[in-house]
């Protein structure tokens, strides 16, 4: 009964709003502040079953772009609820008490923590925040999920169809919609949209006998809640016997699926790829999902494309209107007499002549509710799918949320199919089978995350699909060769070659650079070769062009390289953005200064982060990492290149020689077997001392 009441309330609001549909202009029906005060606006919103309040600031470009998207959503979904917009930058609009207070914190909430912020109120108690991206398709998809947060299933075939296009399924096995457990489960499905606005995790409900058939027991106790993850694992909620709340279901689902994201078959972001790559090799498929996303100069073309798509979706509504006027024997149609325009019609049916639109909408919504109630209450019937005039309005909403390259559900289905390919190939691979592992699959937007592809060193082309395998355990990246058209045959061959270990690795390796002054610019290959040379100390400055702090260390690095650069001490500049390195050489912070000592490259030393970056500290750091003879020779070289304070520099070099001589004389007394090597070092220091004395006399 509660479902019927909610659907009737929805029908009433649709009928009331749609009665004035023909009289409204193309402007979005949004109540705004400034114009009305925030308390007035929130009071009007509380009267609707579903209300959306859009908080933004007029000076933010992202907020203005999102406002255009919100206007389009309000235009097409005005029948379903209240739409409001609040400019928090305006003095008339006070945006306090927007967010719910944190648990255990006194107060009435706070200001939005980002712009824009969309707050949705469902009923009188449910309050959630939209966390998805601000594109029209994503927002329309969220709105559809808000209108139908649960999937109704009747059989295992229905469940299989739902699982085919979802990462996991949460099952609510209930006696009837009148149970209190249903309200709690519905609230959990709504609150889950805050974490998963695209519903990659689907909340599904079974009632009565259907629920007991799923449990394979006619005596099974209801309600029960079950999670089926992407690896066919079944997890049961254990809190049904005691007192539990909506938050208990949400916590259970989150804890159950906490690690499932590593094995889920969905499309996502580079963060998803990185999380999965820590455990398994990842097959990533970059798809050009929105050809208009990356070009702000193409705003007119983007608006035109969205307009054409919306007009095409609006045809569903127009067909629905036209079909409502057709005469048939259905009990849910408008009576034939009401279509007449004669004197009898005007006399016998005065209400029809005054409220034609409202009355016509009544019969139209009655048919719509009849379909929805069949979905929630009765078993699927073979003739159910053959009804000629079902859900035109619902079809329009799905059309609005369907992008040119498919919905998340379709992409999850593709990822599952590719995962199945990988599993079969893995099971039948014979080469090094013990070392092979199953592949995780991620589909992402190659246009939106084109910087990520550039960071990996993958050359972007105009192909629709870009495929690569990231194997973190082997520190390898394999890129699928580009074909004129993408094919699954080529993809399967690519996976086979990966398991056969015949794919060539791809590395970021910038073009070789010429030497500039006393420093050298190396790419990946040149640096790895230089580190292996036993007779040279390499001082490597790792930087990024987009890092402002790199410029500070770069100035000190250049001055020190001009003083100390020599055939036995090389100063190298390395662009860590254009080149990659093995994990043992990769630095977590940028910029970094590393010294690879002569004949001891494995004992490299990094410039401390807590030391001030200046020429004196960098000079002292480099000198401290050199061998004793190298220290003296490098200091003597710097003295000869100085224009000022040459005498003080030579005095420092002489004192440095005396310190090392005293140290080796101590070694002479302690290490008798090493006296030949010690004597050779003392002779070298003697020559250096004579060179310093001659320089002082000059």
XYZ file of C-alpha atoms in Angstrom:
698
model
C 0.000 0.000 0.000
C 2.842 2.371 0.729
C 4.175 1.926 -2.798
C 0.698 2.689 -4.188
C 0.436 5.854 -2.081
C 3.865 7.085 -3.133
C 3.098 6.367 -6.777
C -0.255 8.149 -6.515
C 1.447 11.175 -4.948
C 3.921 11.126 -7.799
C 1.063 10.881 -10.293
C -0.744 13.810 -8.691
C 2.345 16.006 -8.816
C 2.984 15.002 -12.425
C -0.610 15.744 -13.397
C -0.608 19.135 -11.662
C 2.673 20.218 -13.150
C 1.981 18.771 -16.579
C -1.342 20.567 -16.806
C 0.572 23.785 -17.318
C 3.186 22.151 -19.555
C 1.890 23.738 -22.739
C 1.785 27.170 -21.125
C 5.361 27.178 -19.886
C 8.225 28.595 -21.867
C 11.566 26.949 -22.571
C 13.014 28.539 -19.436
C 13.797 26.011 -16.694
C 11.201 26.026 -13.862
C 13.676 26.808 -11.085
C 12.865 28.819 -7.973
C 15.874 31.005 -7.208
C 17.569 33.035 -4.541
C 18.002 35.985 -5.065
C 14.327 36.440 -5.710
C 13.117 34.534 -2.715
C 14.744 34.098 0.648
C 16.457 30.835 1.480
C 13.942 29.941 4.256
C 11.047 30.486 1.831
C 12.728 28.415 -0.822
C 13.471 25.577 1.593
C 9.897 25.685 2.895
C 8.546 25.267 -0.646
C 10.996 22.435 -1.246
C 9.807 20.592 1.868
C 6.290 20.409 0.411
C 7.439 18.200 -2.471
C 8.167 14.509 -2.250
C 11.420 15.055 -4.156
C 13.270 18.370 -4.078
C 16.635 19.432 -5.426
C 18.498 22.524 -4.196
C 21.490 23.694 -6.208
C 24.029 25.767 -4.235
C 26.574 27.702 -6.295
C 28.588 30.900 -6.517
C 28.260 33.123 -9.544
C 31.985 33.862 -9.824
C 33.051 30.219 -10.354
C 33.209 29.075 -13.977
C 32.629 25.431 -13.011
C 29.533 26.432 -11.054
C 28.195 28.411 -14.019
C 28.756 25.442 -16.335
C 27.015 23.137 -13.861
C 24.127 25.592 -13.621
C 23.483 25.198 -17.343
C 23.368 21.438 -16.898
C 21.030 21.840 -13.923
C 18.736 24.062 -15.995
C 18.461 21.327 -18.603
C 17.676 18.730 -15.954
C 14.940 20.897 -14.446
C 13.414 21.417 -17.882
C 12.990 17.702 -18.511
C 12.295 16.507 -14.965
C 10.083 19.296 -13.646
C 7.182 16.823 -13.367
C 8.958 14.841 -10.682
C 9.824 17.351 -8.025
C 10.899 20.804 -6.898
C 13.990 22.484 -8.360
C 15.676 25.371 -6.589
C 18.921 27.291 -7.039
C 20.721 29.424 -4.439
C 23.550 31.837 -5.248
C 25.591 31.717 -2.058
C 27.675 34.705 -3.183
C 24.645 36.998 -3.072
C 24.092 38.916 0.153
C 20.414 38.001 0.209
C 21.155 34.259 0.241
C 22.418 32.667 3.449
C 23.740 29.173 2.682
C 24.302 28.089 6.259
C 22.619 24.921 7.503
C 23.099 23.343 4.075
C 24.994 20.237 5.123
C 23.970 17.879 7.885
C 26.073 18.160 11.071
C 28.644 15.464 11.710
C 27.599 12.721 14.155
C 28.200 13.803 17.722
C 28.752 17.458 16.752
C 26.326 20.050 18.069
C 24.893 22.508 15.580
C 22.684 22.615 12.533
C 25.101 21.848 9.733
C 27.386 24.135 7.813
C 28.126 25.790 4.503
C 28.813 23.779 1.341
C 32.428 22.652 1.146
C 32.589 22.873 -2.649
C 30.930 24.632 -5.558
C 28.580 23.571 -6.919
C 26.729 21.446 -4.358
C 23.458 19.674 -5.103
C 21.368 18.596 -2.104
C 18.467 16.201 -2.702
C 15.633 15.762 -0.220
C 13.560 12.627 -0.657
C 10.439 12.612 1.488
C 10.784 14.344 4.820
C 13.788 12.455 6.200
C 16.159 11.374 3.418
C 18.830 13.960 2.625
C 21.738 13.212 0.304
C 24.362 15.070 -1.713
C 25.137 14.479 -5.386
C 28.765 13.364 -5.769
C 28.890 12.625 -9.504
C 30.277 14.559 -12.442
C 28.475 17.583 -13.847
C 27.460 16.389 -17.276
C 23.878 16.210 -18.458
C 23.916 12.438 -19.034
C 25.385 11.725 -15.578
C 22.953 14.038 -13.821
C 19.961 12.634 -15.731
C 21.149 9.115 -14.881
C 21.321 10.086 -11.215
C 17.806 11.498 -11.420
C 16.528 8.244 -12.921
C 18.246 6.312 -10.146
C 16.655 8.634 -7.613
C 13.207 7.916 -9.050
C 13.855 4.179 -9.059
C 16.533 3.343 -6.458
C 15.565 -0.338 -6.321
C 15.278 -3.022 -8.993
C 12.295 -5.370 -8.712
C 13.133 -8.968 -9.572
C 10.949 -12.066 -9.707
C 13.260 -14.887 -10.750
C 16.872 -15.926 -11.097
C 16.752 -14.831 -14.753
C 15.916 -11.301 -13.676
C 18.824 -11.379 -11.222
C 21.211 -12.647 -13.913
C 20.186 -9.787 -16.193
C 20.857 -7.267 -13.422
C 24.219 -8.811 -12.496
C 25.323 -8.750 -16.110
C 25.586 -4.973 -16.001
C 26.605 -4.299 -12.396
C 29.675 -4.694 -10.240
C 27.703 -6.238 -7.380
C 24.094 -6.769 -6.327
C 22.529 -6.186 -2.911
C 19.430 -8.371 -2.457
C 16.592 -7.477 -0.133
C 14.444 -10.569 0.478
C 11.237 -9.322 2.082
C 7.711 -10.492 2.788
C 5.895 -7.481 1.329
C 6.297 -3.745 0.676
C 4.308 -3.081 3.863
C 7.122 -4.337 6.084
C 9.157 -1.852 8.040
C 12.245 -3.573 6.671
C 11.260 -2.445 3.170
C 11.297 1.210 4.200
C 14.718 0.783 5.766
C 16.019 -1.042 2.705
C 14.605 1.622 0.377
C 16.282 4.315 2.474
C 19.565 2.398 2.239
C 19.233 2.255 -1.554
C 18.667 6.001 -1.659
C 21.565 6.807 0.655
C 23.838 4.545 -1.391
C 23.371 6.924 -4.337
C 25.497 9.423 -2.424
C 28.416 6.987 -2.606
C 27.585 5.490 -5.993
C 25.495 7.939 -8.071
C 25.739 5.711 -11.161
C 24.436 2.621 -9.315
C 27.262 0.318 -10.284
C 26.182 -1.522 -7.124
C 22.517 -2.377 -7.664
C 19.994 -2.698 -4.845
C 17.381 -5.313 -5.801
C 14.250 -6.467 -3.989
C 12.323 -9.770 -3.942
C 8.939 -10.181 -2.257
C 7.099 -13.139 -0.801
C 7.370 -16.439 -2.637
C 9.958 -15.075 -5.021
C 12.219 -14.285 -2.080
C 11.806 -17.760 -0.606
C 12.533 -19.345 -3.976
C 15.811 -17.438 -4.077
C 16.645 -18.902 -0.662
C 15.491 -22.343 -1.883
C 13.378 -22.805 1.205
C 9.657 -22.245 1.594
C 10.115 -21.932 5.360
C 12.899 -19.343 5.186
C 12.582 -16.497 7.635
C 12.292 -13.034 6.137
C 13.587 -10.341 5.868
C 17.138 -11.196 4.804
C 19.810 -9.168 3.007
C 22.474 -10.660 0.762
C 25.387 -9.225 -1.259
C 26.596 -11.037 -4.389
C 29.966 -9.625 -5.494
C 31.647 -9.749 -8.902
C 33.445 -12.998 -8.036
C 30.147 -14.750 -7.201
C 30.819 -14.490 -3.492
C 27.688 -14.482 -1.314
C 27.631 -12.450 1.911
C 24.687 -12.409 4.320
C 23.714 -9.631 6.689
C 23.605 -10.909 10.280
C 21.710 -8.059 11.879
C 18.169 -8.976 10.905
C 17.421 -10.757 14.169
C 17.950 -7.695 16.350
C 17.253 -3.994 16.165
C 18.958 -2.433 13.155
C 18.762 0.746 11.122
C 19.468 1.971 7.606
C 22.996 2.969 8.561
C 23.643 -0.636 9.624
C 22.852 -1.882 6.117
C 25.060 0.779 4.553
C 27.982 -0.012 6.837
C 27.613 -3.701 6.130
C 27.536 -3.172 2.363
C 30.558 -0.861 2.483
C 32.604 -3.214 4.645
C 31.628 -6.199 2.499
C 32.555 -4.457 -0.750
C 35.567 -2.604 0.654
C 38.088 -4.774 -1.188
C 35.753 -5.726 -4.000
C 36.758 -2.659 -6.022
C 40.035 -4.422 -6.738
C 38.180 -7.125 -8.629
C 35.128 -5.252 -9.885
C 34.369 -5.158 -13.573
C 33.508 -1.548 -14.104
C 34.786 1.566 -15.753
C 36.393 4.211 -13.664
C 39.379 6.496 -13.275
C 43.183 6.245 -13.128
C 42.755 5.820 -9.365
C 40.831 2.600 -10.040
C 43.663 1.388 -12.274
C 46.253 2.180 -9.595
C 44.280 0.357 -6.877
C 43.896 -2.766 -8.969
C 47.489 -2.669 -10.234
C 48.741 -3.127 -6.659
C 47.271 -6.655 -6.702
C 46.831 -7.865 -10.292
C 47.877 -6.808 -13.814
C 45.316 -4.421 -15.251
C 43.944 -4.364 -18.769
C 42.885 -0.738 -19.247
C 40.716 0.354 -22.146
C 40.614 4.080 -22.825
C 37.474 4.948 -24.772
C 36.758 8.305 -26.339
C 33.446 8.601 -24.531
C 32.616 12.214 -25.324
C 34.162 13.894 -28.286
C 32.970 17.321 -27.121
C 34.290 17.032 -23.563
C 37.793 18.332 -24.158
C 37.193 21.448 -26.194
C 35.705 24.462 -24.459
C 35.897 26.375 -27.759
C 33.382 23.910 -29.148
C 30.679 24.994 -26.726
C 28.206 25.845 -29.488
C 28.708 22.478 -31.143
C 28.341 20.716 -27.783
C 25.122 22.594 -27.041
C 23.835 21.804 -30.524
C 24.610 18.088 -30.110
C 22.928 17.987 -26.691
C 19.935 19.838 -28.103
C 19.588 17.365 -30.974
C 19.823 14.436 -28.545
C 17.248 16.027 -26.211
C 14.914 16.699 -29.132
C 15.213 13.060 -30.135
C 14.422 11.993 -26.579
C 11.471 14.382 -26.470
C 9.947 12.439 -29.365
C 9.135 9.700 -26.843
C 6.916 12.159 -24.956
C 5.251 13.418 -28.142
C 4.546 9.855 -29.263
C 3.114 9.232 -25.806
C 0.778 12.220 -26.130
C -0.326 11.134 -29.591
C -0.873 7.580 -28.474
C -2.978 8.739 -25.520
C -5.447 10.276 -27.974
C -5.881 7.064 -29.979
C -9.212 5.292 -29.535
C -9.108 1.667 -28.377
C -11.000 -0.628 -26.054
C -8.544 -0.299 -23.166
C -10.127 0.455 -19.794
C -7.339 2.911 -19.052
C -8.071 5.218 -22.006
C -9.915 8.481 -22.089
C -13.643 7.938 -22.889
C -14.491 8.551 -26.520
C -17.103 11.195 -25.681
C -14.470 13.418 -24.127
C -12.789 13.885 -27.493
C -15.875 15.417 -29.080
C -16.077 19.131 -29.786
C -19.830 19.360 -30.379
C -22.589 20.976 -28.378
C -23.231 17.786 -26.413
C -19.662 17.655 -25.221
C -19.692 21.250 -24.066
C -23.029 20.708 -22.260
C -22.460 17.320 -20.648
C -18.774 17.649 -19.915
C -18.056 21.262 -18.919
C -15.088 20.133 -16.838
C -13.488 18.691 -19.941
C -13.652 21.956 -21.839
C -12.071 23.778 -18.895
C -9.480 21.280 -17.749
C -8.768 19.262 -20.859
C -5.049 18.953 -20.196
C -5.475 17.931 -16.571
C -8.067 15.309 -17.351
C -6.073 13.864 -20.231
C -3.021 13.659 -17.996
C -5.073 11.818 -15.389
C -5.754 8.929 -17.750
C -2.213 8.998 -19.089
C -0.662 8.834 -15.617
C -3.170 6.157 -14.643
C -1.738 3.922 -17.381
C 1.801 4.775 -16.295
C 1.087 3.881 -12.656
C -0.613 0.677 -13.714
C 2.567 -0.399 -15.444
C 4.756 0.529 -12.473
C 2.497 -1.311 -10.045
C 2.653 -4.419 -12.241
C 6.423 -4.242 -12.071
C 6.485 -4.035 -8.273
C 3.577 -6.322 -7.366
C 3.015 -9.102 -9.880
C 4.989 -11.771 -11.652
C 6.196 -11.038 -15.168
C 3.683 -12.231 -17.723
C 4.542 -13.142 -21.342
C 2.054 -10.590 -22.656
C 3.516 -7.928 -20.369
C 6.277 -7.013 -22.788
C 3.952 -6.812 -25.755
C 1.753 -3.992 -24.485
C 2.054 -1.360 -27.252
C 1.996 1.841 -25.179
C 4.182 1.400 -22.096
C 6.515 3.838 -20.462
C 7.008 6.482 -23.124
C 7.868 8.959 -20.401
C 10.212 6.428 -18.798
C 11.827 5.779 -22.188
C 12.445 9.475 -22.632
C 14.184 9.656 -19.248
C 16.419 6.715 -20.147
C 17.193 8.362 -23.464
C 18.278 11.575 -21.758
C 20.669 9.625 -19.520
C 22.116 7.579 -22.393
C 25.325 9.091 -23.769
C 26.570 8.507 -27.301
C 28.952 5.805 -26.086
C 26.636 3.956 -23.727
C 25.757 3.910 -20.083
C 27.839 2.666 -17.134
C 25.816 -0.566 -17.195
C 26.818 -1.216 -20.809
C 30.478 -0.520 -20.071
C 30.373 -2.841 -17.063
C 28.930 -5.522 -19.334
C 31.773 -4.989 -21.814
C 34.341 -5.153 -19.011
C 32.848 -8.432 -17.778
C 33.008 -9.880 -21.264
C 36.680 -8.854 -21.618
C 37.389 -10.310 -18.170
C 35.864 -13.602 -19.293
C 38.128 -13.583 -22.369
C 41.149 -12.997 -20.141
C 40.158 -15.774 -17.722
C 39.764 -18.322 -20.531
C 43.071 -17.366 -22.145
C 44.811 -17.496 -18.755
C 43.447 -20.953 -18.008
C 44.680 -22.286 -21.353
C 48.079 -20.549 -21.342
C 51.013 -22.943 -20.964
C 54.014 -20.620 -21.064
C 55.103 -19.826 -17.497
C 51.590 -20.590 -16.261
C 52.709 -20.530 -12.623
C 53.833 -16.909 -12.963
C 50.778 -15.675 -14.860
C 47.898 -14.015 -13.081
C 44.362 -13.094 -14.010
C 43.730 -9.661 -15.453
C 41.666 -6.902 -13.897
C 39.727 -4.797 -16.391
C 39.042 -1.052 -16.249
C 37.320 1.076 -18.880
C 37.920 4.826 -18.604
C 37.387 8.013 -20.574
C 40.518 8.578 -22.667
C 39.498 12.154 -23.446
C 38.824 13.172 -19.865
C 42.012 11.485 -18.612
C 44.257 12.234 -21.574
C 46.863 13.693 -19.180
C 47.095 10.285 -17.517
C 47.897 8.644 -20.856
C 50.488 11.320 -21.530
C 52.022 10.705 -18.104
C 52.363 7.007 -18.932
C 54.104 7.891 -22.195
C 51.301 6.509 -24.386
C 50.976 8.323 -27.679
C 47.361 9.319 -28.202
C 45.809 8.828 -31.599
C 42.410 9.403 -33.119
C 41.430 5.783 -32.524
C 38.230 5.187 -30.587
C 39.803 2.678 -28.169
C 43.286 2.724 -26.586
C 44.269 -0.533 -24.825
C 47.247 -1.206 -22.567
C 48.235 -3.614 -19.792
C 49.850 -2.278 -16.631
C 51.830 -4.874 -14.667
C 53.152 -3.228 -11.511
C 54.825 -6.412 -10.232
C 56.993 -6.564 -13.361
C 57.245 -2.755 -13.633
C 56.022 -3.095 -17.183
C 53.630 -1.310 -19.488
C 52.409 -2.997 -22.661
C 50.524 -0.982 -25.271
C 48.287 -2.659 -27.826
C 49.262 -1.706 -31.408
C 46.777 0.637 -33.005
C 44.489 -0.816 -35.625
C 42.356 1.039 -38.115
C 39.279 -0.287 -36.331
C 39.144 -1.888 -32.907
C 38.312 -5.610 -32.886
C 37.955 -8.191 -30.143
C 40.035 -10.598 -32.218
C 43.009 -8.237 -31.963
C 42.300 -7.770 -28.255
C 42.360 -11.535 -27.611
C 45.648 -11.818 -29.524
C 47.063 -9.027 -27.376
C 46.056 -10.868 -24.176
C 47.542 -14.132 -25.479
C 50.857 -12.412 -26.184
C 50.850 -10.985 -22.665
C 50.503 -14.440 -21.112
C 53.123 -15.792 -23.534
C 55.533 -13.018 -22.407
C 56.156 -11.890 -25.979
C 54.900 -8.305 -25.727
C 57.516 -5.508 -25.927
C 57.638 -3.205 -22.919
C 56.841 0.465 -23.267
C 58.823 3.062 -21.342
C 58.743 6.823 -21.203
C 62.027 7.819 -22.785
C 62.415 11.408 -23.951
C 64.628 12.359 -26.866
C 68.368 12.437 -26.177
C 69.621 15.882 -25.167
C 72.899 17.612 -25.926
C 75.200 18.758 -23.161
C 74.596 22.306 -21.978
C 77.465 23.988 -20.106
C 78.678 21.954 -17.139
C 75.449 19.910 -16.832
C 73.965 17.213 -19.036
C 70.336 16.449 -19.873
C 69.728 12.712 -19.828
C 66.742 10.587 -20.740
C 65.883 7.225 -19.176
C 68.285 5.148 -21.245
C 71.216 7.527 -20.847
C 70.767 7.813 -17.070
C 70.622 4.049 -16.521
C 73.809 3.651 -18.559
C 75.581 6.481 -16.732
C 74.844 4.997 -13.312
C 76.595 1.785 -14.311
C 79.883 3.544 -15.119
C 82.356 2.782 -12.285
C 84.720 5.724 -12.756
C 82.289 8.657 -12.561
C 80.298 10.239 -9.745
C 76.865 11.333 -11.008
C 74.966 14.166 -9.355
C 71.384 13.832 -10.666
C 68.818 16.595 -10.389
C 65.313 15.120 -10.888
C 62.751 17.765 -11.715
C 59.415 18.401 -13.381
C 58.686 21.361 -15.669
C 55.348 21.973 -13.941
C 56.857 22.141 -10.434
C 57.634 25.685 -9.261
C 59.955 24.456 -6.501
C 62.138 22.816 -9.154
C 63.226 26.269 -10.301
C 64.663 27.072 -6.854
C 66.808 23.954 -6.681
C 67.675 24.310 -10.357
C 69.430 27.644 -9.770
C 71.604 26.222 -6.986
C 72.258 23.098 -9.066
C 73.478 25.114 -12.066
C 75.829 27.241 -9.968
C 77.304 24.229 -8.171
C 77.717 22.352 -11.477
C 79.637 25.338 -12.859
C 82.008 25.119 -9.875
C 82.432 21.349 -9.498
C 81.692 19.881 -12.930
C 84.610 17.770 -14.214
C 85.310 14.529 -16.145
C 85.005 12.544 -12.899
C 81.982 14.419 -11.466
C 79.023 14.650 -13.843
C 76.009 16.857 -13.173
C 72.862 15.485 -14.801
C 69.413 17.018 -15.253
C 66.608 14.448 -15.519
C 62.978 15.253 -16.408
C 60.944 12.791 -14.325
C 57.755 13.801 -16.113
C 58.968 12.874 -19.600
C 60.871 9.763 -18.461
C 60.179 6.919 -16.073
C 62.595 4.885 -13.959
C 62.601 1.541 -12.131
C 60.966 1.702 -8.728
C 64.277 1.676 -6.846
C 65.301 4.902 -8.618
C 61.923 6.641 -8.718
C 61.567 9.451 -6.197
C 58.309 10.096 -4.305
C 58.912 13.856 -4.170
C 59.953 16.429 -6.732
C 62.455 18.033 -7.038
C 65.179 15.693 -5.757
C 68.971 15.818 -5.806
C 70.725 12.451 -5.723
C 74.443 11.641 -5.709
C 75.553 8.288 -7.115
C 79.143 7.886 -5.796
C 81.930 6.562 -7.973
C 82.105 2.728 -7.915
C 79.279 2.721 -5.304
C 76.176 3.668 -7.284
C 74.004 1.458 -5.054
C 74.908 3.670 -2.071
C 73.230 6.773 -3.460
C 72.417 9.665 -1.132
C 69.486 12.105 -1.422
C 69.680 15.781 -0.497
C 67.774 16.179 2.819
C 64.353 17.783 2.581
C 64.779 19.641 5.889
C 67.906 21.525 4.720
C 67.587 24.938 3.145
C 68.142 24.977 -0.616
C 71.009 27.349 -1.456
C 74.383 27.175 -3.205
C 76.394 26.728 -0.008
C 74.334 23.780 1.275
C 74.172 22.051 -2.108
C 77.937 22.557 -2.573
C 78.674 21.054 0.858
C 76.295 18.148 0.234
C 77.951 17.184 -3.056
C 81.486 17.503 -1.643
C 80.582 15.302 1.345
C 79.595 12.411 -0.949
C 82.906 12.310 -2.882
C 86.000 10.233 -2.214
C 88.773 12.089 -0.303
C 90.938 12.694 -3.378
C 87.825 13.696 -5.386
C 86.884 16.180 -2.689
C 90.227 17.959 -2.878
C 90.370 17.914 -6.687
C 86.792 19.227 -6.957
C 87.422 22.021 -4.438
C 90.639 22.957 -6.267
C 88.709 23.025 -9.551
C 86.105 25.335 -8.046
C 88.847 27.639 -6.740
C 90.290 28.036 -10.233
C 86.846 28.904 -11.660
C 86.037 31.533 -9.066
C 86.325 35.218 -9.798
C 86.345 36.268 -6.144
C 87.533 34.862 -2.788
C 90.061 32.631 -4.530
C 92.603 32.761 -1.672
C 90.047 31.710 0.966
C 88.991 28.845 -1.301
C 92.628 27.665 -1.663
C 93.112 27.877 2.100
C 90.003 25.686 2.534
C 91.441 23.164 0.050
C 94.777 23.085 1.913
C 93.062 22.518 5.260
C 91.016 19.758 3.663
C 94.229 18.033 2.500
C 95.744 18.240 5.972
C 92.585 16.721 7.517
C 92.673 13.754 5.168
C 96.442 13.263 5.686
C 95.989 13.158 9.445
C 93.198 10.624 9.026
C 95.308 8.355 6.797
C 98.239 8.564 9.224
C 95.912 7.159 11.884
C 94.957 4.382 9.475
C 98.728 3.693 8.988
C 99.070 2.771 12.649
C 95.895 0.690 12.785
C 95.815 -1.231 9.471
C 99.244 -2.691 8.862
C 98.128 -4.886 5.956
C 96.647 -1.891 4.105
C 99.772 0.273 4.276
C 100.498 -0.014 0.547
C 97.068 1.455 -0.316
C 97.415 4.086 2.392
C 100.843 5.081 1.028
C 99.396 5.565 -2.462
C 96.695 7.853 -1.034
C 99.293 9.865 0.893
C 101.315 10.355 -2.295
C 98.215 11.598 -4.087
C 97.539 14.087 -1.295
C 101.142 15.221 -1.442
C 100.772 16.045 -5.141
C 97.524 17.883 -4.484
C 99.127 19.849 -1.655
C 101.986 20.921 -3.931
C 99.468 22.031 -6.564
C 97.584 24.083 -3.984
C 100.786 25.727 -2.703
C 101.808 26.684 -6.219
C 98.383 28.207 -6.834
C 98.685 30.227 -3.601
C 102.089 31.618 -4.656
C 100.603 32.697 -7.976
